[in-house]
Amino acid sequence: MQILNGNEVSKILKIEIKKEADLLRASGAKVPHLAAILVGTDGASMTYVGAKEKDCKEVGFNSTVLRFDAGISEVALLAEVEKINNNSDIDGLIVQLPLPAHINEKKITETISYKKDVDGFHPMNVGLMFKGLPCFLPATPFGILKMLEHYQIETSGKHCVIIGRSDIVGKPMSALMLQKNCTVTVCHSKTKNVKNYTLQADIIIAALGIPAYLKADMVKEGAVVIDVGITRVNDNTNLKGYVLKGDVDYEKVAQKCSYITPVPGGVGPMTRIALLLNTLQAVKNTSKNILKTNSQ
Ligand code: GUN
């Protein structure tokens, strides 16, 4: 069994991304600039945005975080998004989710210019992705593809079973694995006997958000297991008061598979890399005025 080490791969890819940013800077071209909008004080959201800021700094990108009170109105937030859409100094924009209940996330997502939508959530990017056309891929699926690519894991002709059908992981992942010539099965909360499907899988992508859901008896010997889950589980023995748990019963499943991602340190760092890659692509698009290919 080999661990798919997201921390290690992300370090390697960050060096490559930094080289590209340095080249842009040295040639007098525009340096990538990522903006993040953070509404309210949700702990996980603040951590994620802080990590994205740190990543930008590490690779030599500019970054701006716009923080707003949880009471900001939808109209005011839409106006802030429009301001960034019209600010040519900013190449990529993410609005950290979830947003407070009085704000329509769909409306906000659809207001971000699809040319700056480095999260790949805009319907234009979703449509382009499903057609296999140049676009911004959503960060988690894109990060998983980069991970599979790095470890040269064969996808063609393999059966990939995805557990979870969210708009940001399960659904796009299914389209992308299909494009990678996998036979794809998507299981979800209404699927009867998930084990029936996972036992046939060469590659399992668990993205349902239930800690330790995928047990060893659900996994075929030699399968590749990708764990997208990252749930905060209360733990008073820990300084933070919680531990991060994946969707896979790691210790036992690890004994059966060929490759597995740990949590933390697996998919998470790759998701952050994907956002950097999209931001780099965004600035290239502005200078060349084209959207490059999916494979970036
Ligand atoms: N909240 C949880 N995951 C994400 C993500 O990928 N992008 C944004 N904008 N918010 C999130």
PDB file of C-alpha atoms and ligand atoms in Angstrom:
ATOM      1  CA  MET A   1       0.000   0.000   0.000  1.00  0.00           C
ATOM      2  CA  GLN A   2       1.265   3.443  -0.929  1.00  0.00           C
ATOM      3  CA  ILE A   3       0.103   6.657   0.682  1.00  0.00           C
ATOM      4  CA  LEU A   4      -0.968   9.381  -1.723  1.00  0.00           C
ATOM      5  CA  ASN A   5       0.826  12.186   0.046  1.00  0.00           C
ATOM      6  CA  GLY A   6      -0.929  15.450  -0.753  1.00  0.00           C
ATOM      7  CA  ASN A   7       1.497  17.486   1.337  1.00  0.00           C
ATOM      8  CA  GLU A   8       4.468  16.165  -0.613  1.00  0.00           C
ATOM      9  CA  VAL A   9       2.863  16.532  -4.052  1.00  0.00           C
ATOM     10  CA  SER A  10       1.649  20.022  -3.237  1.00  0.00           C
ATOM     11  CA  LYS A  11       5.195  21.053  -2.256  1.00  0.00           C
ATOM     12  CA  ILE A  12       6.486  19.876  -5.638  1.00  0.00           C
ATOM     13  CA  LEU A  13       3.693  21.599  -7.561  1.00  0.00           C
ATOM     14  CA  LYS A  14       4.101  24.820  -5.566  1.00  0.00           C
ATOM     15  CA  ILE A  15       7.718  25.040  -6.729  1.00  0.00           C
ATOM     16  CA  GLU A  16       6.531  24.761 -10.348  1.00  0.00           C
ATOM     17  CA  ILE A  17       3.783  27.341  -9.827  1.00  0.00           C
ATOM     18  CA  LYS A  18       6.226  29.737  -8.161  1.00  0.00           C
ATOM     19  CA  LYS A  19       8.613  29.379 -11.094  1.00  0.00           C
ATOM     20  CA  GLU A  20       5.822  30.430 -13.445  1.00  0.00           C
ATOM     21  CA  ALA A  21       4.842  33.381 -11.250  1.00  0.00           C
ATOM     22  CA  ASP A  22       8.494  34.462 -11.031  1.00  0.00           C
ATOM     23  CA  LEU A  23       8.787  34.289 -14.813  1.00  0.00           C
ATOM     24  CA  LEU A  24       5.699  36.471 -15.224  1.00  0.00           C
ATOM     25  CA  ARG A  25       7.095  38.982 -12.759  1.00  0.00           C
ATOM     26  CA  ALA A  26      10.553  39.004 -14.377  1.00  0.00           C
ATOM     27  CA  SER A  27       9.081  39.550 -17.822  1.00  0.00           C
ATOM     28  CA  GLY A  28       7.034  42.508 -16.621  1.00  0.00           C
ATOM     29  CA  ALA A  29       3.744  40.632 -17.145  1.00  0.00           C
ATOM     30  CA  LYS A  30       0.918  40.741 -14.666  1.00  0.00           C
ATOM     31  CA  VAL A  31       1.410  38.740 -11.442  1.00  0.00           C
ATOM     32  CA  PRO A  32      -1.583  36.525 -10.491  1.00  0.00           C
ATOM     33  CA  HIS A  33      -3.915  38.142  -7.962  1.00  0.00           C
ATOM     34  CA  LEU A  34      -6.525  36.133  -6.066  1.00  0.00           C
ATOM     35  CA  ALA A  35      -9.305  37.824  -4.101  1.00  0.00           C
ATOM     36  CA  ALA A  36     -11.371  36.041  -1.451  1.00  0.00           C
ATOM     37  CA  ILE A  37     -14.594  37.266   0.086  1.00  0.00           C
ATOM     38  CA  LEU A  38     -15.219  36.058   3.629  1.00  0.00           C
ATOM     39  CA  VAL A  39     -18.561  36.757   5.274  1.00  0.00           C
ATOM     40  CA  GLY A  40     -18.905  36.277   9.024  1.00  0.00           C
ATOM     41  CA  THR A  41     -16.619  34.459  11.446  1.00  0.00           C
ATOM     42  CA  ASP A  42     -17.166  30.732  10.834  1.00  0.00           C
ATOM     43  CA  GLY A  43     -14.056  29.003  12.176  1.00  0.00           C
ATOM     44  CA  ALA A  44     -13.532  26.583   9.284  1.00  0.00           C
ATOM     45  CA  SER A  45     -14.108  29.299   6.676  1.00  0.00           C
ATOM     46  CA  MET A  46     -11.590  31.603   8.366  1.00  0.00           C
ATOM     47  CA  THR A  47      -9.047  28.763   8.438  1.00  0.00           C
ATOM     48  CA  TYR A  48      -9.591  27.960   4.738  1.00  0.00           C
ATOM     49  CA  VAL A  49      -9.289  31.587   3.647  1.00  0.00           C
ATOM     50  CA  GLY A  50      -6.180  32.043   5.797  1.00  0.00           C
ATOM     51  CA  ALA A  51      -4.626  28.974   4.169  1.00  0.00           C
ATOM     52  CA  LYS A  52      -5.389  30.287   0.688  1.00  0.00           C
ATOM     53  CA  GLU A  53      -3.735  33.621   1.581  1.00  0.00           C
ATOM     54  CA  LYS A  54      -0.653  31.788   2.847  1.00  0.00           C
ATOM     55  CA  ASP A  55      -0.489  29.650  -0.313  1.00  0.00           C
ATOM     56  CA  CYS A  56      -0.592  32.755  -2.521  1.00  0.00           C
ATOM     57  CA  LYS A  57       2.246  34.321  -0.589  1.00  0.00           C
ATOM     58  CA  GLU A  58       4.339  31.157  -0.864  1.00  0.00           C
ATOM     59  CA  VAL A  59       4.110  31.035  -4.659  1.00  0.00           C
ATOM     60  CA  GLY A  60       4.493  34.780  -5.178  1.00  0.00           C
ATOM     61  CA  PHE A  61       0.875  35.607  -6.052  1.00  0.00           C
ATOM     62  CA  ASN A  62      -0.855  38.719  -4.777  1.00  0.00           C
ATOM     63  CA  SER A  63      -3.904  38.114  -2.620  1.00  0.00           C
ATOM     64  CA  THR A  64      -6.647  40.213  -1.094  1.00  0.00           C
ATOM     65  CA  VAL A  65      -9.169  39.122   1.507  1.00  0.00           C
ATOM     66  CA  LEU A  66     -12.345  41.177   1.790  1.00  0.00           C
ATOM     67  CA  ARG A  67     -14.037  40.529   5.130  1.00  0.00           C
ATOM     68  CA  PHE A  68     -17.658  41.399   5.772  1.00  0.00           C
ATOM     69  CA  ASP A  69     -19.921  41.193   8.767  1.00  0.00           C
ATOM     70  CA  ALA A  70     -22.406  38.275   8.745  1.00  0.00           C
ATOM     71  CA  GLY A  71     -25.181  40.893   8.593  1.00  0.00           C
ATOM     72  CA  ILE A  72     -24.173  42.234   5.143  1.00  0.00           C
ATOM     73  CA  SER A  73     -27.180  42.338   2.814  1.00  0.00           C
ATOM     74  CA  GLU A  74     -27.339  40.283  -0.358  1.00  0.00           C
ATOM     75  CA  VAL A  75     -27.545  43.465  -2.435  1.00  0.00           C
ATOM     76  CA  ALA A  76     -24.419  44.891  -0.818  1.00  0.00           C
ATOM     77  CA  LEU A  77     -22.524  41.628  -1.317  1.00  0.00           C
ATOM     78  CA  LEU A  78     -23.573  41.452  -4.969  1.00  0.00           C
ATOM     79  CA  ALA A  79     -22.231  44.994  -5.402  1.00  0.00           C
ATOM     80  CA  GLU A  80     -18.880  43.915  -3.896  1.00  0.00           C
ATOM     81  CA  VAL A  81     -18.702  41.009  -6.345  1.00  0.00           C
ATOM     82  CA  GLU A  82     -19.428  43.356  -9.251  1.00  0.00           C
ATOM     83  CA  LYS A  83     -16.677  45.691  -8.057  1.00  0.00           C
ATOM     84  CA  ILE A  84     -14.169  42.847  -8.255  1.00  0.00           C
ATOM     85  CA  ASN A  85     -15.528  41.703 -11.613  1.00  0.00           C
ATOM     86  CA  ASN A  86     -14.680  45.168 -12.902  1.00  0.00           C
ATOM     87  CA  ASN A  87     -11.293  45.422 -11.209  1.00  0.00           C
ATOM     88  CA  SER A  88      -8.725  44.406 -13.816  1.00  0.00           C
ATOM     89  CA  ASP A  89      -6.032  44.018 -11.175  1.00  0.00           C
ATOM     90  CA  ILE A  90      -7.819  40.947  -9.762  1.00  0.00           C
ATOM     91  CA  ASP A  91      -7.638  37.748 -11.814  1.00  0.00           C
ATOM     92  CA  GLY A  92      -9.516  35.273  -9.644  1.00  0.00           C
ATOM     93  CA  LEU A  93     -12.316  35.598  -7.091  1.00  0.00           C
ATOM     94  CA  ILE A  94     -13.685  33.123  -4.594  1.00  0.00           C
ATOM     95  CA  VAL A  95     -16.557  33.733  -2.212  1.00  0.00           C
ATOM     96  CA  GLN A  96     -16.014  31.393   0.705  1.00  0.00           C
ATOM     97  CA  LEU A  97     -19.030  29.177   1.371  1.00  0.00           C
ATOM     98  CA  PRO A  98     -21.244  28.682   3.273  1.00  0.00           C
ATOM     99  CA  LEU A  99     -22.804  32.149   3.327  1.00  0.00           C
ATOM    100  CA  PRO A 100     -25.325  33.278   5.965  1.00  0.00           C
ATOM    101  CA  ALA A 101     -28.837  31.938   5.369  1.00  0.00           C
ATOM    102  CA  HIS A 102     -30.266  35.281   4.179  1.00  0.00           C
ATOM    103  CA  ILE A 103     -27.862  35.337   1.210  1.00  0.00           C
ATOM    104  CA  ASN A 104     -28.632  33.271  -1.870  1.00  0.00           C
ATOM    105  CA  GLU A 105     -25.408  31.404  -2.662  1.00  0.00           C
ATOM    106  CA  LYS A 106     -26.553  30.566  -6.171  1.00  0.00           C
ATOM    107  CA  LYS A 107     -27.140  34.237  -6.969  1.00  0.00           C
ATOM    108  CA  ILE A 108     -23.686  35.185  -5.676  1.00  0.00           C
ATOM    109  CA  THR A 109     -21.960  32.343  -7.545  1.00  0.00           C
ATOM    110  CA  GLU A 110     -23.688  33.292 -10.765  1.00  0.00           C
ATOM    111  CA  THR A 111     -22.724  36.949 -10.389  1.00  0.00           C
ATOM    112  CA  ILE A 112     -18.990  36.244 -10.270  1.00  0.00           C
ATOM    113  CA  SER A 113     -17.621  36.712 -13.782  1.00  0.00           C
ATOM    114  CA  TYR A 114     -16.995  33.221 -15.167  1.00  0.00           C
ATOM    115  CA  LYS A 115     -13.599  34.496 -16.320  1.00  0.00           C
ATOM    116  CA  LYS A 116     -12.608  35.098 -12.682  1.00  0.00           C
ATOM    117  CA  ASP A 117     -14.487  32.091 -11.255  1.00  0.00           C
ATOM    118  CA  VAL A 118     -11.424  30.131 -10.087  1.00  0.00           C
ATOM    119  CA  ASP A 119     -13.708  27.932  -7.927  1.00  0.00           C
ATOM    120  CA  GLY A 120     -15.320  26.679 -11.146  1.00  0.00           C
ATOM    121  CA  PHE A 121     -18.822  27.042  -9.655  1.00  0.00           C
ATOM    122  CA  HIS A 122     -20.336  29.334 -12.331  1.00  0.00           C
ATOM    123  CA  PRO A 123     -22.821  27.527 -14.636  1.00  0.00           C
ATOM    124  CA  MET A 124     -20.713  28.599 -17.624  1.00  0.00           C
ATOM    125  CA  ASN A 125     -17.660  26.776 -16.239  1.00  0.00           C
ATOM    126  CA  VAL A 126     -19.792  23.800 -15.181  1.00  0.00           C
ATOM    127  CA  GLY A 127     -21.186  23.519 -18.724  1.00  0.00           C
ATOM    128  CA  LEU A 128     -17.761  23.857 -20.330  1.00  0.00           C
ATOM    129  CA  MET A 129     -16.402  21.212 -17.957  1.00  0.00           C
ATOM    130  CA  PHE A 130     -19.167  18.725 -18.775  1.00  0.00           C
ATOM    131  CA  LYS A 131     -18.396  19.195 -22.461  1.00  0.00           C
ATOM    132  CA  GLY A 132     -14.665  18.728 -21.842  1.00  0.00           C
ATOM    133  CA  LEU A 133     -13.911  22.264 -23.032  1.00  0.00           C
ATOM    134  CA  PRO A 134     -11.362  24.736 -21.609  1.00  0.00           C
ATOM    135  CA  CYS A 135     -12.618  26.074 -18.274  1.00  0.00           C
ATOM    136  CA  PHE A 136     -11.834  26.431 -14.589  1.00  0.00           C
ATOM    137  CA  LEU A 137     -12.296  23.037 -12.982  1.00  0.00           C
ATOM    138  CA  PRO A 138     -13.683  22.935  -9.426  1.00  0.00           C
ATOM    139  CA  ALA A 139     -10.762  22.750  -7.017  1.00  0.00           C
ATOM    140  CA  THR A 140     -11.328  19.411  -5.272  1.00  0.00           C
ATOM    141  CA  PRO A 141     -11.918  17.294  -8.404  1.00  0.00           C
ATOM    142  CA  PHE A 142      -9.074  19.120 -10.177  1.00  0.00           C
ATOM    143  CA  GLY A 143      -6.768  18.451  -7.210  1.00  0.00           C
ATOM    144  CA  ILE A 144      -7.694  14.748  -7.254  1.00  0.00           C
ATOM    145  CA  LEU A 145      -6.888  14.548 -10.983  1.00  0.00           C
ATOM    146  CA  LYS A 146      -3.510  16.143 -10.295  1.00  0.00           C
ATOM    147  CA  MET A 147      -2.871  13.601  -7.540  1.00  0.00           C
ATOM    148  CA  LEU A 148      -3.754  10.635  -9.810  1.00  0.00           C
ATOM    149  CA  GLU A 149      -1.560  12.125 -12.523  1.00  0.00           C
ATOM    150  CA  HIS A 150       1.391  12.616 -10.162  1.00  0.00           C
ATOM    151  CA  TYR A 151       1.320   8.980  -9.025  1.00  0.00           C
ATOM    152  CA  GLN A 152       0.635   7.796 -12.595  1.00  0.00           C
ATOM    153  CA  ILE A 153      -2.468   5.893 -11.536  1.00  0.00           C
ATOM    154  CA  GLU A 154      -4.174   4.332 -14.544  1.00  0.00           C
ATOM    155  CA  THR A 155      -7.776   5.427 -15.049  1.00  0.00           C
ATOM    156  CA  SER A 156      -8.582   4.114 -18.525  1.00  0.00           C
ATOM    157  CA  GLY A 157     -10.940   1.139 -18.393  1.00  0.00           C
ATOM    158  CA  LYS A 158     -11.117   1.255 -14.589  1.00  0.00           C
ATOM    159  CA  HIS A 159     -14.348   1.246 -12.624  1.00  0.00           C
ATOM    160  CA  CYS A 160     -14.555   4.392 -10.505  1.00  0.00           C
ATOM    161  CA  VAL A 161     -17.201   4.495  -7.798  1.00  0.00           C
ATOM    162  CA  ILE A 162     -17.933   7.935  -6.364  1.00  0.00           C
ATOM    163  CA  ILE A 163     -19.872   8.181  -3.115  1.00  0.00           C
ATOM    164  CA  GLY A 164     -21.643  11.534  -2.922  1.00  0.00           C
ATOM    165  CA  ARG A 165     -23.334  13.696  -5.553  1.00  0.00           C
ATOM    166  CA  SER A 166     -22.600  17.261  -4.448  1.00  0.00           C
ATOM    167  CA  ASP A 167     -22.290  20.037  -7.011  1.00  0.00           C
ATOM    168  CA  ILE A 168     -18.715  20.742  -5.962  1.00  0.00           C
ATOM    169  CA  VAL A 169     -17.280  17.203  -5.731  1.00  0.00           C
ATOM    170  CA  GLY A 170     -19.409  14.178  -6.706  1.00  0.00           C
ATOM    171  CA  LYS A 171     -21.088  15.505  -9.851  1.00  0.00           C
ATOM    172  CA  PRO A 172     -18.044  17.167 -11.444  1.00  0.00           C
ATOM    173  CA  MET A 173     -15.807  14.264 -10.410  1.00  0.00           C
ATOM    174  CA  SER A 174     -18.096  11.857 -12.272  1.00  0.00           C
ATOM    175  CA  ALA A 175     -17.814  13.877 -15.492  1.00  0.00           C
ATOM    176  CA  LEU A 176     -14.040  14.190 -15.174  1.00  0.00           C
ATOM    177  CA  MET A 177     -13.435  10.489 -14.472  1.00  0.00           C
ATOM    178  CA  LEU A 178     -15.622   9.683 -17.476  1.00  0.00           C
ATOM    179  CA  GLN A 179     -13.360  11.940 -19.546  1.00  0.00           C
ATOM    180  CA  LYS A 180     -10.442   9.934 -18.128  1.00  0.00           C
ATOM    181  CA  ASN A 181     -12.043   6.825 -19.662  1.00  0.00           C
ATOM    182  CA  CYS A 182     -13.276   5.326 -16.410  1.00  0.00           C
ATOM    183  CA  THR A 183     -16.566   3.482 -16.121  1.00  0.00           C
ATOM    184  CA  VAL A 184     -18.266   5.633 -13.499  1.00  0.00           C
ATOM    185  CA  THR A 185     -20.851   4.781 -10.857  1.00  0.00           C
ATOM    186  CA  VAL A 186     -22.205   7.492  -8.556  1.00  0.00           C
ATOM    187  CA  CYS A 187     -23.670   6.342  -5.230  1.00  0.00           C
ATOM    188  CA  HIS A 188     -25.589   8.703  -2.957  1.00  0.00           C
ATOM    189  CA  SER A 189     -27.843   8.849   0.079  1.00  0.00           C
ATOM    190  CA  LYS A 190     -30.668   7.012  -1.705  1.00  0.00           C
ATOM    191  CA  THR A 191     -28.464   4.244  -3.160  1.00  0.00           C
ATOM    192  CA  LYS A 192     -29.418   0.812  -1.874  1.00  0.00           C
ATOM    193  CA  ASN A 193     -26.548  -1.383  -0.726  1.00  0.00           C
ATOM    194  CA  VAL A 194     -23.584   0.882  -1.548  1.00  0.00           C
ATOM    195  CA  LYS A 195     -21.252  -2.024  -0.755  1.00  0.00           C
ATOM    196  CA  ASN A 196     -22.520  -3.834  -3.893  1.00  0.00           C
ATOM    197  CA  TYR A 197     -20.941  -1.092  -5.967  1.00  0.00           C
ATOM    198  CA  THR A 198     -17.820  -0.261  -3.963  1.00  0.00           C
ATOM    199  CA  LEU A 199     -16.759  -3.925  -3.954  1.00  0.00           C
ATOM    200  CA  GLN A 200     -16.551  -3.739  -7.752  1.00  0.00           C
ATOM    201  CA  ALA A 201     -14.531  -0.522  -7.757  1.00  0.00           C
ATOM    202  CA  ASP A 202     -10.937  -0.133  -8.894  1.00  0.00           C
ATOM    203  CA  ILE A 203     -11.024   3.477  -7.700  1.00  0.00           C
ATOM    204  CA  ILE A 204     -13.262   4.716  -4.875  1.00  0.00           C
ATOM    205  CA  ILE A 205     -13.786   8.421  -4.242  1.00  0.00           C
ATOM    206  CA  ALA A 206     -15.558   8.960  -0.914  1.00  0.00           C
ATOM    207  CA  ALA A 207     -17.144  12.411  -0.708  1.00  0.00           C
ATOM    208  CA  LEU A 208     -20.200  12.124   1.502  1.00  0.00           C
ATOM    209  CA  GLY A 209     -19.089  13.764   4.756  1.00  0.00           C
ATOM    210  CA  ILE A 210     -19.698  10.857   7.153  1.00  0.00           C
ATOM    211  CA  PRO A 211     -16.593  10.059   9.234  1.00  0.00           C
ATOM    212  CA  ALA A 212     -15.202   6.521   8.722  1.00  0.00           C
ATOM    213  CA  TYR A 213     -18.149   5.540   6.479  1.00  0.00           C
ATOM    214  CA  LEU A 214     -16.137   3.381   4.065  1.00  0.00           C
ATOM    215  CA  LYS A 215     -15.216   0.153   5.873  1.00  0.00           C
ATOM    216  CA  ALA A 216     -12.659  -2.481   4.870  1.00  0.00           C
ATOM    217  CA  ASP A 217     -15.385  -5.002   3.940  1.00  0.00           C
ATOM    218  CA  MET A 218     -16.657  -2.533   1.316  1.00  0.00           C
ATOM    219  CA  VAL A 219     -13.325  -2.377  -0.525  1.00  0.00           C
ATOM    220  CA  LYS A 220     -11.839  -4.757  -3.083  1.00  0.00           C
ATOM    221  CA  GLU A 221      -8.249  -5.902  -2.519  1.00  0.00           C
ATOM    222  CA  GLY A 222      -5.877  -3.555  -4.397  1.00  0.00           C
ATOM    223  CA  ALA A 223      -8.345  -0.676  -4.912  1.00  0.00           C
ATOM    224  CA  VAL A 224      -7.277   2.976  -5.007  1.00  0.00           C
ATOM    225  CA  VAL A 225      -9.077   4.920  -2.265  1.00  0.00           C
ATOM    226  CA  ILE A 226      -9.466   8.710  -2.338  1.00  0.00           C
ATOM    227  CA  ASP A 227     -10.920  10.298   0.788  1.00  0.00           C
ATOM    228  CA  VAL A 228     -12.477  13.726   0.307  1.00  0.00           C
ATOM    229  CA  GLY A 229     -14.155  13.831   3.735  1.00  0.00           C
ATOM    230  CA  ILE A 230     -12.895  16.281   6.298  1.00  0.00           C
ATOM    231  CA  THR A 231     -15.264  16.469   9.257  1.00  0.00           C
ATOM    232  CA  ARG A 232     -14.430  18.145  12.554  1.00  0.00           C
ATOM    233  CA  VAL A 233     -15.129  15.598  15.277  1.00  0.00           C
ATOM    234  CA  ASN A 234     -15.124  16.801  18.898  1.00  0.00           C
ATOM    235  CA  ASP A 235     -12.102  15.575  20.836  1.00  0.00           C
ATOM    236  CA  ASN A 236     -11.275  17.095  24.181  1.00  0.00           C
ATOM    237  CA  THR A 237      -7.899  15.385  24.348  1.00  0.00           C
ATOM    238  CA  ASN A 238      -6.816  17.603  21.470  1.00  0.00           C
ATOM    239  CA  LEU A 239      -5.693  21.235  21.959  1.00  0.00           C
ATOM    240  CA  LYS A 240      -8.097  22.474  19.287  1.00  0.00           C
ATOM    241  CA  GLY A 241     -11.006  20.538  20.836  1.00  0.00           C
ATOM    242  CA  TYR A 242     -11.559  18.582  17.612  1.00  0.00           C
ATOM    243  CA  VAL A 243      -9.846  16.188  15.223  1.00  0.00           C
ATOM    244  CA  LEU A 244     -10.304  15.979  11.454  1.00  0.00           C
ATOM    245  CA  LYS A 245     -11.839  12.724  10.242  1.00  0.00           C
ATOM    246  CA  GLY A 246     -12.155  11.463   6.693  1.00  0.00           C
ATOM    247  CA  ASP A 247     -14.956   9.379   5.173  1.00  0.00           C
ATOM    248  CA  VAL A 248     -12.738   6.282   5.170  1.00  0.00           C
ATOM    249  CA  ASP A 249     -12.046   3.922   8.077  1.00  0.00           C
ATOM    250  CA  TYR A 250      -8.392   4.558   7.331  1.00  0.00           C
ATOM    251  CA  GLU A 251      -6.416   2.072   9.429  1.00  0.00           C
ATOM    252  CA  LYS A 252      -8.389  -0.962   8.269  1.00  0.00           C
ATOM    253  CA  VAL A 253      -9.016   0.108   4.672  1.00  0.00           C
ATOM    254  CA  ALA A 254      -5.323   0.960   4.209  1.00  0.00           C
ATOM    255  CA  GLN A 255      -4.453  -2.710   4.733  1.00  0.00           C
ATOM    256  CA  LYS A 256      -6.494  -3.686   1.672  1.00  0.00           C
ATOM    257  CA  CYS A 257      -5.800  -1.044  -0.936  1.00  0.00           C
ATOM    258  CA  SER A 258      -2.981  -0.249  -3.347  1.00  0.00           C
ATOM    259  CA  TYR A 259      -3.097   3.520  -2.774  1.00  0.00           C
ATOM    260  CA  ILE A 260      -4.886   5.636  -0.187  1.00  0.00           C
ATOM    261  CA  THR A 261      -5.099   9.325   0.745  1.00  0.00           C
ATOM    262  CA  PRO A 262      -4.712  10.196   4.435  1.00  0.00           C
ATOM    263  CA  VAL A 263      -6.840  12.819   6.221  1.00  0.00           C
ATOM    264  CA  PRO A 264      -5.436  15.359   6.779  1.00  0.00           C
ATOM    265  CA  GLY A 265      -2.622  15.608   4.229  1.00  0.00           C
ATOM    266  CA  GLY A 266      -4.273  13.919   1.256  1.00  0.00           C
ATOM    267  CA  VAL A 267      -6.888  15.634  -0.893  1.00  0.00           C
ATOM    268  CA  GLY A 268      -6.938  18.888   1.147  1.00  0.00           C
ATOM    269  CA  PRO A 269      -3.535  20.240   0.056  1.00  0.00           C
ATOM    270  CA  MET A 270      -4.298  19.217  -3.549  1.00  0.00           C
ATOM    271  CA  THR A 271      -7.504  21.280  -3.481  1.00  0.00           C
ATOM    272  CA  ARG A 272      -5.433  24.295  -2.487  1.00  0.00           C
ATOM    273  CA  ILE A 273      -2.988  23.605  -5.330  1.00  0.00           C
ATOM    274  CA  ALA A 274      -5.879  23.449  -7.796  1.00  0.00           C
ATOM    275  CA  LEU A 275      -6.990  26.922  -6.766  1.00  0.00           C
ATOM    276  CA  LEU A 276      -3.474  28.246  -7.397  1.00  0.00           C
ATOM    277  CA  LEU A 277      -3.372  26.540 -10.802  1.00  0.00           C
ATOM    278  CA  ASN A 278      -6.723  28.094 -11.721  1.00  0.00           C
ATOM    279  CA  THR A 279      -5.534  31.532 -10.607  1.00  0.00           C
ATOM    280  CA  LEU A 280      -2.390  31.166 -12.695  1.00  0.00           C
ATOM    281  CA  GLN A 281      -4.562  30.144 -15.632  1.00  0.00           C
ATOM    282  CA  ALA A 282      -6.818  33.154 -15.053  1.00  0.00           C
ATOM    283  CA  VAL A 283      -3.949  35.595 -15.446  1.00  0.00           C
ATOM    284  CA  LYS A 284      -2.720  33.759 -18.542  1.00  0.00           C
ATOM    285  CA  ASN A 285      -6.216  34.024 -19.996  1.00  0.00           C
ATOM    286  CA  THR A 286      -6.281  37.778 -19.452  1.00  0.00           C
ATOM    287  CA  SER A 287      -2.959  38.313 -21.136  1.00  0.00           C
ATOM    288  CA  LYS A 288      -3.688  36.022 -24.066  1.00  0.00           C
ATOM    289  CA  ASN A 289      -7.432  36.462 -23.971  1.00  0.00           C
ATOM    290  CA  ILE A 290      -8.053  32.742 -24.355  1.00  0.00           C
ATOM    291  CA  LEU A 291      -9.154  29.963 -22.080  1.00  0.00           C
ATOM    292  CA  LYS A 292      -6.624  27.154 -22.191  1.00  0.00           C
ATOM    293  CA  THR A 293      -7.392  23.467 -22.041  1.00  0.00           C
ATOM    294  CA  ASN A 294      -8.899  21.441 -19.211  1.00  0.00           C
ATOM    295  CA  SER A 295      -5.641  19.605 -18.706  1.00  0.00           C
ATOM    296  CA  GLN A 296      -3.743  22.807 -17.847  1.00  0.00           C
TER     297      GLN A 296
HETATM  298  N1  GUN B   1     -16.420  26.045   1.157  1.00  0.00           N
HETATM  299  C1  GUN B   1     -16.065  24.744   1.208  1.00  0.00           C
HETATM  300  N2  GUN B   1     -15.370  24.404   0.114  1.00  0.00           N
HETATM  301  C2  GUN B   1     -15.299  25.511  -0.658  1.00  0.00           C
HETATM  302  C3  GUN B   1     -14.706  25.793  -1.907  1.00  0.00           C
HETATM  303  O1  GUN B   1     -14.116  24.946  -2.579  1.00  0.00           O
HETATM  304  N3  GUN B   1     -14.844  27.056  -2.360  1.00  0.00           N
HETATM  305  C4  GUN B   1     -15.508  28.011  -1.674  1.00  0.00           C
HETATM  306  N4  GUN B   1     -15.608  29.220  -2.217  1.00  0.00           N
HETATM  307  N5  GUN B   1     -16.064  27.785  -0.510  1.00  0.00           N
HETATM  308  C5  GUN B   1     -15.953  26.537  -0.003  1.00  0.00           C
END
